[in-house]
Coordinates of C-alpha atoms in Angstrom, one line a residue:
X1365 CA -1.7 -9.7 -10.8
X1366 CA 0.3 -7.9 -13.4
X1367 CA 2.2 -4.8 -14.5
X1368 CA 0.6 -2.2 -16.6
X1369 CA 1.9 0.9 -18.5
X1370 CA 0.7 3.3 -21.1
X1371 CA 1.3 6.4 -23.1
X1372 CA -1.5 8.8 -24.2
X1373 CA -0.3 11.7 -26.5
X1374 CA -1.0 14.0 -29.4
X1375 CA 2.5 15.3 -29.5
X1376 CA 5.8 14.3 -31.2
X1377 CA 6.2 11.3 -28.9
X1378 CA 3.9 9.5 -31.3
X1379 CA 6.8 9.0 -33.6
X1380 CA 8.7 7.0 -31.0
X1381 CA 5.8 5.0 -29.3
X1382 CA 7.3 1.5 -29.9
X1383 CA 10.6 2.3 -28.2
X1384 CA 9.0 4.2 -25.3
X1385 CA 6.3 1.6 -24.4
X1386 CA 8.7 -1.3 -24.7
X1387 CA 11.2 0.5 -22.3
X1388 CA 8.3 0.9 -19.8
X1389 CA 7.3 -2.7 -20.2
X1390 CA 10.8 -4.0 -19.6
X1391 CA 10.9 -2.2 -16.2
X1392 CA 7.8 -4.2 -15.2
X1393 CA 8.7 -7.7 -16.3
X1394 CA 9.2 -9.0 -12.7
X1395 CA 5.5 -8.3 -12.1
X1396 CA 4.3 -10.6 -14.9
X1397 CA 6.7 -13.4 -15.9
X1398 CA 4.0 -15.5 -17.6
X1399 CA 3.1 -13.4 -20.6
X1400 CA 3.4 -9.9 -22.1
X1401 CA 1.8 -7.8 -24.7
X1402 CA 1.8 -4.3 -26.3
X1403 CA -1.0 -2.4 -28.1
X1404 CA -0.5 0.7 -30.2
X1405 CA -3.6 2.5 -31.6
X1406 CA -3.7 3.1 -35.3
X1407 CA -3.6 6.9 -35.0
X1408 CA -0.8 6.5 -32.4
X1409 CA -2.5 8.5 -29.7
X1410 CA -2.3 5.5 -27.3
X1411 CA 0.1 2.7 -26.5
X1412 CA -0.5 0.1 -23.8
X1413 CA 1.9 -2.5 -22.3
X1414 CA 1.2 -5.4 -20.0
X1415 CA 3.1 -8.1 -18.2
X1416 CA 1.0 -11.0 -16.9
X1417 CA 1.0 -13.2 -13.8
X1418 CA -1.6 -15.8 -14.7
X1419 CA -4.1 -16.3 -11.9
X1420 CA -7.5 -16.6 -13.7
X1421 CA -7.9 -18.3 -17.0
X1422 CA -4.3 -19.5 -17.5
X1423 CA -4.9 -19.9 -21.3
X1424 CA -3.9 -17.5 -24.0
X1425 CA -7.5 -16.1 -23.9
X1426 CA -6.3 -14.1 -20.9
X1427 CA -3.7 -12.2 -22.9
X1428 CA -3.5 -8.4 -22.5
X1429 CA -3.9 -5.8 -23.6
X1430 CA -7.3 -7.2 -24.4
X1431 CA -10.0 -5.7 -26.7
X1432 CA -13.6 -6.0 -27.4
X1433 CA -14.4 -8.1 -30.6
X1434 CA -14.9 -4.9 -32.6
X1435 CA -11.5 -3.5 -31.6
X1436 CA -13.1 -0.3 -30.1
X1437 CA -12.2 -0.7 -26.5
X1438 CA -8.7 -1.9 -25.2
X1439 CA -7.8 -2.6 -21.6
X1440 CA -4.6 -3.1 -19.6
X1441 CA -5.5 -4.3 -16.1
X1442 CA -3.6 -5.1 -12.9
X1443 CA -5.5 -6.7 -10.0
X1444 CA -8.3 -9.1 -9.2
X1445 CA -12.0 -8.6 -9.3
X1446 CA -13.5 -11.0 -6.8
X1447 CA -17.2 -10.6 -7.8
X1448 CA -16.5 -11.1 -11.5
X1449 CA -18.5 -14.3 -11.7
X1450 CA -21.7 -12.5 -10.5
X1451 CA -21.0 -9.5 -12.8
X1452 CA -20.5 -11.8 -15.8
X1453 CA -23.8 -13.6 -15.1
X1454 CA -25.6 -10.3 -15.0
X1455 CA -24.0 -9.2 -18.3
X1456 CA -24.7 -12.5 -20.0
X1457 CA -28.4 -12.1 -19.0
X1458 CA -28.3 -8.8 -20.8
X1459 CA -27.0 -10.5 -24.0
X1460 CA -23.2 -10.2 -23.7
X1461 CA -21.0 -12.9 -25.0
X1462 CA -17.6 -13.8 -23.4
X1463 CA -14.5 -15.3 -25.1
X1464 CA -12.4 -15.9 -21.9
X1465 CA -12.8 -16.8 -18.3
X1466 CA -11.1 -13.7 -17.1
X1467 CA -12.2 -10.8 -14.8
X1468 CA -10.4 -8.5 -17.3
X1469 CA -13.1 -9.1 -20.0
X1470 CA -15.8 -8.4 -17.5
X1471 CA -14.4 -5.0 -16.7
X1472 CA -14.1 -4.3 -20.4
X1473 CA -17.8 -5.3 -21.1
X1474 CA -19.0 -3.4 -18.1
X1475 CA -17.3 -0.2 -19.2
X1476 CA -18.7 -0.7 -22.7
X1477 CA -22.2 -0.7 -21.2
X1478 CA -22.1 1.8 -18.3
X1479 CA -18.9 3.8 -18.8
X1480 CA -17.1 5.3 -15.7
X1481 CA -19.7 4.0 -13.3
X1482 CA -18.3 0.5 -13.8
X1483 CA -15.9 1.1 -10.9
X1484 CA -18.8 1.3 -8.5
X1485 CA -19.7 -2.3 -9.2
X1486 CA -16.2 -3.8 -8.9
X1487 CA -15.1 -5.6 -5.8
X1488 CA -11.4 -6.2 -5.5
X1489 CA -8.0 -4.6 -6.0
X1490 CA -7.3 -2.9 -9.3
X1491 CA -5.6 -0.3 -11.4
X1492 CA -6.5 -0.3 -15.1
X1493 CA -6.8 1.9 -18.2
X1494 CA -9.4 1.5 -21.0
X1495 CA -8.8 3.2 -24.4
X1496 CA -11.8 4.0 -26.6
X1497 CA -10.4 4.0 -30.1
X1498 CA -13.6 5.6 -31.5
X1499 CA -13.9 8.5 -29.1
X1500 CA -10.1 8.7 -28.6
X1501 CA -10.5 8.8 -24.8
X1502 CA -8.8 6.9 -22.0
X1503 CA -10.3 6.0 -18.6
X1504 CA -7.9 5.2 -15.7
X1505 CA -9.1 4.0 -12.3
X1506 CA -7.7 2.8 -9.0
X1507 CA -9.5 0.6 -6.4
X1508 CA -11.3 2.2 -3.4
X1509 CA -8.7 1.4 -0.7
X1510 CA -5.6 1.8 -2.8
X1511 CA -4.3 -1.7 -2.8
X1512 CA -3.0 -1.5 -6.3
X1513 CA -0.8 1.5 -7.3
X1514 CA -1.1 3.7 -10.3
X1515 CA 1.5 6.4 -11.0
X1516 CA 1.2 9.0 -13.7
X1517 CA 3.0 12.0 -15.3
X1518 CA 1.1 14.6 -17.2
X1519 CA 2.8 17.2 -19.4
X1520 CA 1.3 19.2 -22.2
X1521 CA -1.0 16.8 -24.0
X1522 CA 0.9 13.7 -22.9
X1523 CA 0.0 11.4 -20.0
X1524 CA 2.0 8.3 -19.2
X1525 CA 1.0 5.8 -16.4
X1526 CA 2.3 2.6 -14.9
X1527 CA 2.2 0.2 -11.9
X1528 CA 5.5 1.4 -10.6
X1529 CA 7.5 4.6 -10.6
X1530 CA 10.5 2.9 -12.2
X1531 CA 8.4 2.2 -15.3
X1532 CA 7.6 5.9 -15.8
X1533 CA 11.3 6.8 -15.4
X1534 CA 12.3 4.1 -17.8
X1535 CA 10.4 6.0 -20.6
X1536 CA 12.9 8.8 -20.2
X1537 CA 10.1 11.4 -20.5
X1538 CA 9.9 12.8 -16.9
X1539 CA 12.9 14.7 -15.6
X1540 CA 14.5 13.0 -12.6
X1541 CA 14.1 15.9 -10.1
X1542 CA 13.6 15.2 -6.4
X1543 CA 10.3 16.5 -5.1
X1544 CA 10.7 18.7 -2.0
X1545 CA 7.1 18.1 -0.9
X1546 CA 7.5 14.3 -1.4
X1547 CA 10.8 14.3 0.5
X1548 CA 9.3 16.2 3.5
X1549 CA 6.4 13.8 3.6
X1550 CA 8.8 10.8 3.6
X1551 CA 11.0 12.2 6.3
X1552 CA 8.1 13.0 8.6
X1553 CA 6.0 9.9 8.1
X1554 CA 8.3 7.1 6.9
X1555 CA 6.7 6.8 3.4
X1556 CA 5.7 9.2 0.6
X1557 CA 2.1 10.3 1.1
X1558 CA -0.2 10.1 -2.0
X1559 CA -0.7 11.8 -4.3
X1560 CA 2.9 12.9 -4.0
X1561 CA 5.9 10.9 -5.0
X1562 CA 9.6 11.5 -4.6
X1563 CA 9.9 12.7 -8.2
X1564 CA 8.7 16.2 -9.1
X1565 CA 5.6 16.1 -11.3
X1566 CA 4.9 12.4 -11.0
X1567 CA 1.8 11.6 -9.0
X1568 CA 0.1 8.6 -7.5
X1569 CA -3.6 8.5 -8.5
X1570 CA -5.4 8.6 -5.2
X1571 CA -7.4 5.6 -4.0
X1572 CA -11.0 5.6 -5.0
X1573 CA -10.3 8.0 -7.9
X1574 CA -10.4 7.9 -11.6
X1575 CA -8.8 9.9 -14.4
X1576 CA -10.2 10.7 -17.8
X1577 CA -7.9 11.7 -20.7
X1578 CA -9.2 13.3 -23.9
X1579 CA -7.2 15.3 -26.5
X1580 CA -4.5 15.9 -23.9
X1581 CA -6.8 17.2 -21.2
X1582 CA -7.2 15.3 -17.9
X1583 CA -10.2 15.3 -15.5
X1584 CA -10.0 13.6 -12.1
X1585 CA -12.9 12.4 -9.9
X1586 CA -13.4 10.6 -6.6
X1587 CA -15.9 7.8 -6.8
X1588 CA -15.6 6.3 -3.3
X1589 CA -14.7 7.5 0.2
X1590 CA -14.5 5.9 3.7
X1591 CA -17.6 6.9 5.6
X1592 CA -18.1 5.9 9.3
X1593 CA -21.6 6.5 10.6
X1594 CA -22.4 5.0 14.0
X1595 CA -25.8 3.3 14.4
X1596 CA -27.5 1.8 17.4
X1597 CA -26.1 -1.7 17.3
X1598 CA -25.8 -4.0 20.3
X1599 CA -22.6 -6.2 20.8
X1600 CA -24.2 -9.5 19.8
X1601 CA -25.5 -8.1 16.5
X1602 CA -22.1 -6.4 15.9
X1603 CA -20.3 -9.8 16.4
X1604 CA -22.6 -11.5 14.0
X1605 CA -22.2 -8.7 11.4
X1606 CA -18.4 -8.9 11.5
X1607 CA -18.3 -12.7 11.4
X1608 CA -20.6 -12.8 8.3
X1609 CA -18.7 -10.0 6.6
X1610 CA -15.3 -11.6 7.3
X1611 CA -16.3 -15.0 5.9
X1612 CA -17.8 -13.3 2.8
X1613 CA -14.5 -11.4 2.2
X1614 CA -12.3 -14.5 2.7
X1615 CA -14.5 -16.6 0.4
X1616 CA -14.2 -13.9 -2.3
X1617 CA -10.5 -13.7 -1.9
X1618 CA -10.1 -17.4 -2.6
X1619 CA -11.3 -16.9 -6.2
X1620 CA -8.4 -18.3 -8.2
X1621 CA -7.4 -20.9 -10.8
X1622 CA -4.2 -21.6 -8.9
X1623 CA -3.6 -22.6 -5.2
X1624 CA -3.9 -19.8 -2.5
X1625 CA -1.7 -19.8 0.6
X1626 CA -1.6 -17.6 3.7
X1627 CA 1.2 -15.6 5.4
X1628 CA 1.2 -16.6 9.1
X1629 CA 3.0 -14.5 11.7
X1630 CA 1.4 -15.9 14.9
X1631 CA -0.6 -12.7 15.6
X1632 CA -4.3 -12.2 15.9
X1633 CA -4.9 -11.0 12.4
X1634 CA -3.1 -13.7 10.4
X1635 CA -4.5 -16.4 12.8
X1636 CA -8.0 -15.1 12.1
X1637 CA -7.4 -15.3 8.3
X1638 CA -6.1 -18.9 8.7
X1639 CA -9.1 -19.8 11.0
X1640 CA -11.6 -18.3 8.6
X1641 CA -9.9 -19.9 5.6
X1642 CA -10.4 -23.2 7.2
X1643 CA -14.2 -22.5 7.1
X1644 CA -13.9 -22.1 3.3
X1645 CA -11.1 -24.5 2.4
X1646 CA -11.3 -28.0 3.7
X1647 CA -8.4 -29.4 1.6
X1648 CA -4.7 -28.6 1.6
X1649 CA -3.8 -25.0 2.8
X1650 CA -0.2 -23.7 2.7
X1651 CA 1.0 -21.2 5.3
X1652 CA 4.4 -19.4 5.4
X1653 CA 6.2 -17.6 8.2
X1654 CA 9.6 -16.1 9.1
X1655 CA 11.6 -17.1 12.2
X1656 CA 14.8 -15.7 13.8
X1657 CA 17.7 -17.0 15.8
X1658 CA 17.2 -14.2 18.3
X1659 CA 14.6 -15.6 20.8
X1660 CA 13.1 -12.2 21.8
X1661 CA 12.1 -11.6 18.2
X1662 CA 11.2 -15.1 17.2
X1663 CA 7.6 -16.0 16.7
X1664 CA 8.3 -19.1 14.6
X1665 CA 7.2 -21.6 17.3
X1666 CA 3.9 -19.7 17.7
X1667 CA 3.2 -19.7 14.0
X1668 CA 4.0 -23.4 13.8
X1669 CA 1.6 -24.0 16.7
X1670 CA -1.2 -22.2 14.8
X1671 CA -0.4 -24.2 11.7
X1672 CA -0.7 -27.4 13.6
X1673 CA -4.0 -26.4 15.1
X1674 CA -5.6 -25.6 11.7
X1675 CA -3.8 -28.4 9.9
X1676 CA -1.9 -26.4 7.3
X1677 CA 1.1 -27.3 5.2
X1678 CA 3.5 -24.9 6.9
X1679 CA 6.8 -23.6 5.7
X1680 CA 9.1 -21.6 8.0
X1681 CA 12.1 -19.6 6.8
X1682 CA 14.7 -18.8 9.5
X1683 CA 16.6 -15.6 8.8
X1684 CA 19.9 -14.9 10.3
X1685 CA 21.8 -11.6 10.2
X1686 CA 24.2 -12.9 7.6
X1687 CA 21.4 -14.4 5.5
X1688 CA 19.5 -11.1 5.7
X1689 CA 22.6 -9.2 4.6
X1690 CA 23.0 -11.5 1.5
X1691 CA 19.4 -10.5 0.6
X1692 CA 19.9 -6.8 1.0
X1693 CA 21.2 -6.1 -2.5
X1694 CA 18.2 -7.7 -4.0
X1695 CA 15.9 -5.9 -1.6
X1696 CA 17.5 -2.5 -2.4
X1697 CA 17.2 -3.2 -6.2
X1698 CA 13.5 -4.0 -5.7
X1699 CA 12.6 -0.7 -4.0
X1700 CA 10.4 1.5 -6.1
X1701 CA 10.1 4.3 -3.6
X1702 CA 11.9 4.1 -0.2
X1703 CA 10.0 3.5 3.1
X1704 CA 10.9 2.3 6.5
X1705 CA 9.2 -1.0 5.9
X1706 CA 9.1 -3.8 3.2
X1707 CA 12.0 -6.1 4.0
X1708 CA 9.8 -8.5 6.0
X1709 CA 7.4 -8.8 3.0
X1710 CA 10.3 -9.2 0.6
X1711 CA 11.6 -12.1 2.7
X1712 CA 8.4 -14.0 3.3
X1713 CA 7.3 -13.5 -0.3
X1714 CA 10.6 -15.2 -1.4
X1715 CA 9.6 -18.4 0.6
X1716 CA 6.2 -18.6 -1.0
X1717 CA 7.7 -18.0 -4.4
X1718 CA 10.3 -20.7 -3.9
X1719 CA 7.5 -23.1 -2.9
X1720 CA 5.8 -22.5 -6.2
X1721 CA 3.0 -20.4 -4.8
X1722 CA 1.4 -17.6 -6.9
X1723 CA -1.3 -16.2 -4.5
X1724 CA -1.1 -15.6 -0.8
X1725 CA -3.5 -14.0 1.7
X1726 CA -2.2 -11.6 4.4
X1727 CA -3.7 -10.4 7.7
X1728 CA -2.8 -6.8 6.9
X1729 CA -5.6 -4.3 7.9
X1730 CA -6.9 -5.9 11.1
X1731 CA -5.2 -3.3 13.3
X1732 CA -6.7 -0.4 11.3
X1733 CA -10.2 -1.7 11.2
X1734 CA -10.4 -3.1 14.8
X1735 CA -8.3 -0.8 16.8
X1736 CA -5.1 -2.8 17.3
X1737 CA -2.5 0.0 17.3
X1738 CA -1.4 2.1 20.4
X1739 CA -2.5 5.2 18.4
X1740 CA -6.1 4.5 19.4
X1741 CA -5.2 5.1 23.1
X1742 CA -2.2 7.5 22.7
X1743 CA -3.7 10.0 20.2
X1744 CA -6.8 10.8 22.3
X1745 CA -4.5 11.3 25.4
X1746 CA -2.3 13.7 23.4
X1747 CA -5.3 15.7 22.2
X1748 CA -6.7 16.0 25.7
X1749 CA -3.2 16.9 27.1
X1750 CA -2.7 19.6 24.4
X1751 CA -6.2 21.1 25.0
X1752 CA -5.5 21.4 28.7
X1753 CA -2.3 23.4 27.9
X1754 CA -4.1 25.8 25.5
X1755 CA -4.4 28.6 28.2
X1756 CA -0.6 28.7 28.4
X1757 CA -0.1 28.5 24.6
X1758 CA 2.7 31.1 24.2
X1759 CA 4.8 29.5 27.0
X1760 CA 4.0 26.0 25.8
X1761 CA 5.0 26.8 22.2
X1762 CA 8.3 28.2 23.5
X1763 CA 9.0 25.0 25.5
X1764 CA 8.0 23.0 22.4
X1765 CA 10.7 24.8 20.3
X1766 CA 13.4 23.9 22.8
X1767 CA 12.2 20.3 23.1
X1768 CA 12.1 19.8 19.3
X1769 CA 15.6 21.2 18.7
X1770 CA 17.4 19.9 21.8
X1771 CA 15.4 17.0 23.2
X1772 CA 17.5 13.9 23.9
X1773 CA 15.0 11.4 22.5
X1774 CA 13.0 11.3 19.3
X1775 CA 9.8 11.0 21.3
X1776 CA 10.7 14.2 23.2
X1777 CA 11.5 16.0 19.9
X1778 CA 8.2 15.0 18.3
X1779 CA 6.4 16.1 21.5
X1780 CA 8.1 19.5 21.1
X1781 CA 6.8 19.6 17.5
X1782 CA 3.2 18.8 18.8
X1783 CA 3.3 21.5 21.5
X1784 CA 3.9 24.2 18.9
X1785 CA 0.6 23.5 17.1
X1786 CA -3.1 23.4 17.9
X1787 CA -3.8 20.0 19.4
X1788 CA -6.1 18.5 16.7
X1789 CA -6.4 14.8 16.1
X1790 CA -4.5 15.2 12.8
X1791 CA -1.6 17.0 14.6
X1792 CA -1.5 14.4 17.4
X1793 CA -1.6 11.5 14.9
X1794 CA 1.2 13.0 12.8
X1795 CA 3.4 13.4 15.9
X1796 CA 2.6 9.9 17.1
X1797 CA 3.4 8.3 13.8
X1798 CA 6.3 10.6 12.9
X1799 CA 9.8 9.7 12.1
X1800 CA 11.5 13.1 12.1
X1801 CA 10.0 16.2 13.6
X1802 CA 9.1 19.2 11.4
X1803 CA 12.3 21.1 12.3
X1804 CA 14.5 18.0 11.8
X1805 CA 12.9 17.2 8.5
X1806 CA 13.5 20.8 7.3
X1807 CA 17.2 20.5 8.2
X1808 CA 17.5 17.4 6.1
X1809 CA 15.4 18.9 3.3
X1810 CA 17.8 21.9 3.3
X1811 CA 20.7 19.7 2.5
X1812 CA 18.9 18.7 -0.7
X1813 CA 17.4 22.1 -1.5
X1814 CA 19.7 24.7 -0.1
X1815 CA 18.2 27.6 -2.1
X1816 CA 14.5 26.7 -1.7
X1817 CA 12.0 28.0 0.9
X1818 CA 11.4 25.3 3.5
X1819 CA 8.2 23.3 3.8
X1820 CA 5.4 24.5 6.1
X1821 CA 4.8 22.6 9.3
X1822 CA 1.1 22.3 8.2
X1823 CA 1.8 20.6 4.9
X1824 CA -1.7 19.2 4.1
X1825 CA -0.8 15.6 3.3
X1826 CA -2.8 14.2 6.2
X1827 CA -6.5 14.7 5.9
X1828 CA -9.5 13.7 8.0
X1829 CA -13.2 13.5 7.1
X1830 CA -14.7 14.2 10.5
X1831 CA -16.2 10.9 11.4
X1832 CA -18.5 10.4 14.4
X1833 CA -15.9 9.8 17.1
X1834 CA -12.2 10.5 17.7
X1835 CA -11.5 6.8 17.6
X1836 CA -13.2 6.6 14.2
X1837 CA -11.0 9.5 13.0
X1838 CA -7.9 7.6 14.1
X1839 CA -9.1 4.5 12.2
X1840 CA -9.7 6.6 9.1
X1841 CA -6.2 8.1 9.3
X1842 CA -4.6 4.7 9.9
X1843 CA -6.4 3.2 6.9
X1844 CA -5.9 6.1 4.5
X1845 CA -2.3 7.1 5.5
X1846 CA -0.1 4.5 7.3
X1847 CA -1.8 1.5 5.8
X1848 CA -2.2 2.9 2.3
X1849 CA 1.0 4.8 1.9
X1850 CA 3.3 2.3 3.5
X1851 CA 2.0 -1.1 4.3
X1852 CA -0.1 -1.7 1.1
X1853 CA 2.5 -0.1 -1.2
X1854 CA 5.4 -2.1 0.2
X1855 CA 3.3 -5.2 0.1
X1856 CA 2.6 -4.7 -3.6
X1857 CA 6.2 -4.0 -4.6
X1858 CA 7.9 -6.6 -2.5
X1859 CA 5.5 -9.4 -3.3
X1860 CA 5.5 -8.6 -7.0
X1861 CA 9.2 -8.6 -7.3
X1862 CA 8.9 -12.4 -6.6
X1863 CA 6.0 -12.8 -9.1
X1864 CA 3.6 -13.3 -6.2
X1865 CA 0.1 -11.9 -5.8
X1866 CA -0.6 -10.7 -2.3
X1867 CA -4.3 -10.4 -1.3
X1868 CA -5.6 -8.6 1.7
X1869 CA -9.1 -9.8 2.7
X1870 CA -9.3 -7.5 5.7
X1871 CA -8.7 -4.6 3.3
X1872 CA -12.0 -5.0 1.4
X1873 CA -14.3 -2.0 0.8
X1874 CA -17.4 -4.2 1.1
X1875 CA -16.2 -5.4 4.5
X1876 CA -15.5 -1.9 5.5
X1877 CA -18.9 -0.6 4.4
X1878 CA -20.6 -3.3 6.3
X1879 CA -18.9 -2.7 9.6
X1880 CA -18.6 1.1 9.3
X1881 CA -21.9 1.6 11.0
X1882 CA -20.8 -0.3 14.2
X1883 CA -20.1 2.3 17.0
X1884 CA -16.4 2.9 17.7
X1885 CA -16.8 1.7 21.3
X1886 CA -17.5 -1.8 19.9
X1887 CA -15.6 -1.8 16.7
X1888 CA -12.4 -0.3 18.1
X1889 CA -12.6 -1.7 21.6
X1890 CA -9.0 -2.2 23.0
X1891 CA -7.3 -5.5 22.2
X1892 CA -9.4 -6.0 19.0
X1893 CA -12.1 -7.6 21.1
X1894 CA -14.7 -7.4 18.4
X1895 CA -12.5 -9.3 15.9
X1896 CA -11.6 -11.9 18.6
X1897 CA -15.3 -12.5 19.4
X1898 CA -16.2 -12.7 15.8
X1899 CA -13.6 -15.4 15.2
X1900 CA -13.8 -17.6 18.4
X1901 CA -11.6 -20.2 16.6
X1902 CA -8.5 -18.0 17.5
X1903 CA -6.8 -19.8 20.4
X1904 CA -6.6 -18.2 23.9
X1905 CA -2.8 -18.5 23.7
X1906 CA -2.8 -16.2 20.7
X1907 CA -5.4 -13.8 22.2
X1908 CA -3.7 -13.5 25.6
X1909 CA -0.1 -13.0 24.5
X1910 CA 1.3 -9.4 24.8
X1911 CA 0.7 -7.3 21.7
X1912 CA 3.8 -6.8 19.6
X1913 CA 4.3 -5.8 15.9
X1914 CA 6.2 -8.1 13.5
X1915 CA 9.7 -6.7 13.5
X1916 CA 13.1 -7.8 12.5
X1917 CA 16.1 -7.4 14.9
X1918 CA 17.2 -4.3 12.7
X1919 CA 18.9 -2.4 15.5
X1920 CA 21.2 -5.3 16.4
X1921 CA 21.9 -6.3 12.8
X1922 CA 22.7 -2.7 11.7
X1923 CA 25.3 -2.4 14.4
X1924 CA 27.0 -5.7 13.3
X1925 CA 26.7 -7.7 10.1
X1926 CA 24.8 -4.9 8.2
X1927 CA 27.1 -2.1 9.4
X1928 CA 28.7 -1.3 6.0
X1929 CA 25.3 -0.6 4.5
X1930 CA 24.3 1.9 7.2
X1931 CA 27.5 3.6 8.2
X1932 CA 27.9 6.4 5.6
X1933 CA 24.9 8.5 6.3
X1934 CA 24.8 12.2 5.2
X1935 CA 22.7 13.8 7.9
X1936 CA 23.1 17.0 9.9
X1937 CA 25.1 16.3 13.0
X1938 CA 22.5 17.7 15.4
X1939 CA 19.8 15.2 14.3
X1940 CA 20.0 11.8 16.2
X1941 CA 19.7 8.7 14.1
X1942 CA 18.4 6.4 16.8
X1943 CA 16.1 4.4 17.0
X1944 CA 17.0 2.2 14.0
X1945 CA 14.3 3.4 11.7
X1946 CA 15.7 6.9 11.5
X1947 CA 19.1 5.6 10.2
X1948 CA 17.3 3.1 8.0
X1949 CA 15.1 5.8 6.4
X1950 CA 18.1 8.0 5.5
X1951 CA 20.2 5.2 4.3
X1952 CA 17.5 3.7 2.1
X1953 CA 16.7 7.2 0.7
X1954 CA 20.3 7.9 -0.2
X1955 CA 20.8 4.5 -1.9
X1956 CA 17.6 5.0 -3.9
X1957 CA 18.4 8.5 -5.0
X1958 CA 22.0 7.5 -6.0
X1959 CA 20.6 4.7 -8.1
X1960 CA 18.0 6.6 -10.0
X1961 CA 19.9 9.8 -10.5
X1962 CA 23.0 8.3 -12.1

């Protein structure tokens, strides 16, 4: 896992490439403390930077940017390719020679042979760029599910890219102007929806997409998309399919030349990962968890119990309000783009880092793939309720306006937002997952853009691909929006700030393709029943406990020890800042914007 950055240009920036690329590299040093490198093409149309966290082939042979022996192709790569051994064997059978034990060299040789189709053979998480010094072209790609980020800015003939937004800004090339569209997306969903960012004209390359740069022109193409297609599959067959696919994914995610640990929360997903890891790893296995003094939030005892059952070397980190407050400045400095999440990953990653760990597995993705969220029950009810009210549409819309503007709770205000629109699954999902309603978000946006036309309620940042059932559609939206825009992005940034590689075996496109044909009544049965049956090692005392997300006691802490960080909030008086995540989202946004716009 690493940090990558690059500049592609035929303009006057060529005269200043060394300074620009080194500035971008410095902003990514936390992502790769083990090594760093810079490549500048002879004709100065391309400059690559890399910072390395050594996971595979710890020797100097893994240095990046890496080139083919003839110097034609150069790569800067962030991520892990879990099937690289298989791909390497196939390439060797075709006559290729290798000079390292890295997955990086495999990507390079694969691109040399088959070009842009190389991405269709890669299993893993990745963001990379390959420069062809003969054709003067650059190929950039991001993994199918968007585990690894890739930001870019294109102006004239110049394209710059990097693993983090801060690296692009460090170049000094993009103007630091707040994006109204990105801000609206952040306020309504709690994170910035790709391809938008909070900076005007900087984009996130969408998951499952690639870019091709040549002579200043850019072409983008999608190479992979989630596709649910229900087949006639009985429950026993589905259980066997899921079990086999999970074991296959876990085994691939253990590919490493350094030890691999597991984040353990005491929930079904992380327990499943530990249980399956024990099928793969018979030796020492390290697990890490967070505990709290507040008993109603504390799951430390449960995590310890799971660790004892599966015989892991367990490390627990108890966080108090005062300890959390002491970590806040570091957390705030680590933010690349604000969201309402990330502090938990920041804290647990710190423990693993302090223990000397470089790679950890997480249970992230289980709720999205196996129906663990309340959205799988609530959104269909909202759609049905909205459809029943359609004959009274004008009256219902008027009531919705009143509820959205004067409702006493955030739920009532979002319900008012929902009642003003056609009750589609996308609209219901957006209202269910929402932070601020459309009208509230517009009032906040107006304070940043007083002279601009306000965003449309139907801003098209949530899409759906019409899968076979409503439940499949919710799964698609949870995977491609909440998980991708918030959970994966925060996990990447907040683990990498500690020089830690976080792997997500439940977010694997081979796993998803395998189980996508299982009918939603089985795959998304309430309580993640299919996952539980596929991993019978999960103890009953985990399965039968009430479902709850992993949360910090934010509300309590923000009213006490953390008060000075969350008191001065610039927000219209008629917009309530409860529950805690509303106040958090505005405070984090304000801090971030003050920091980068200085």
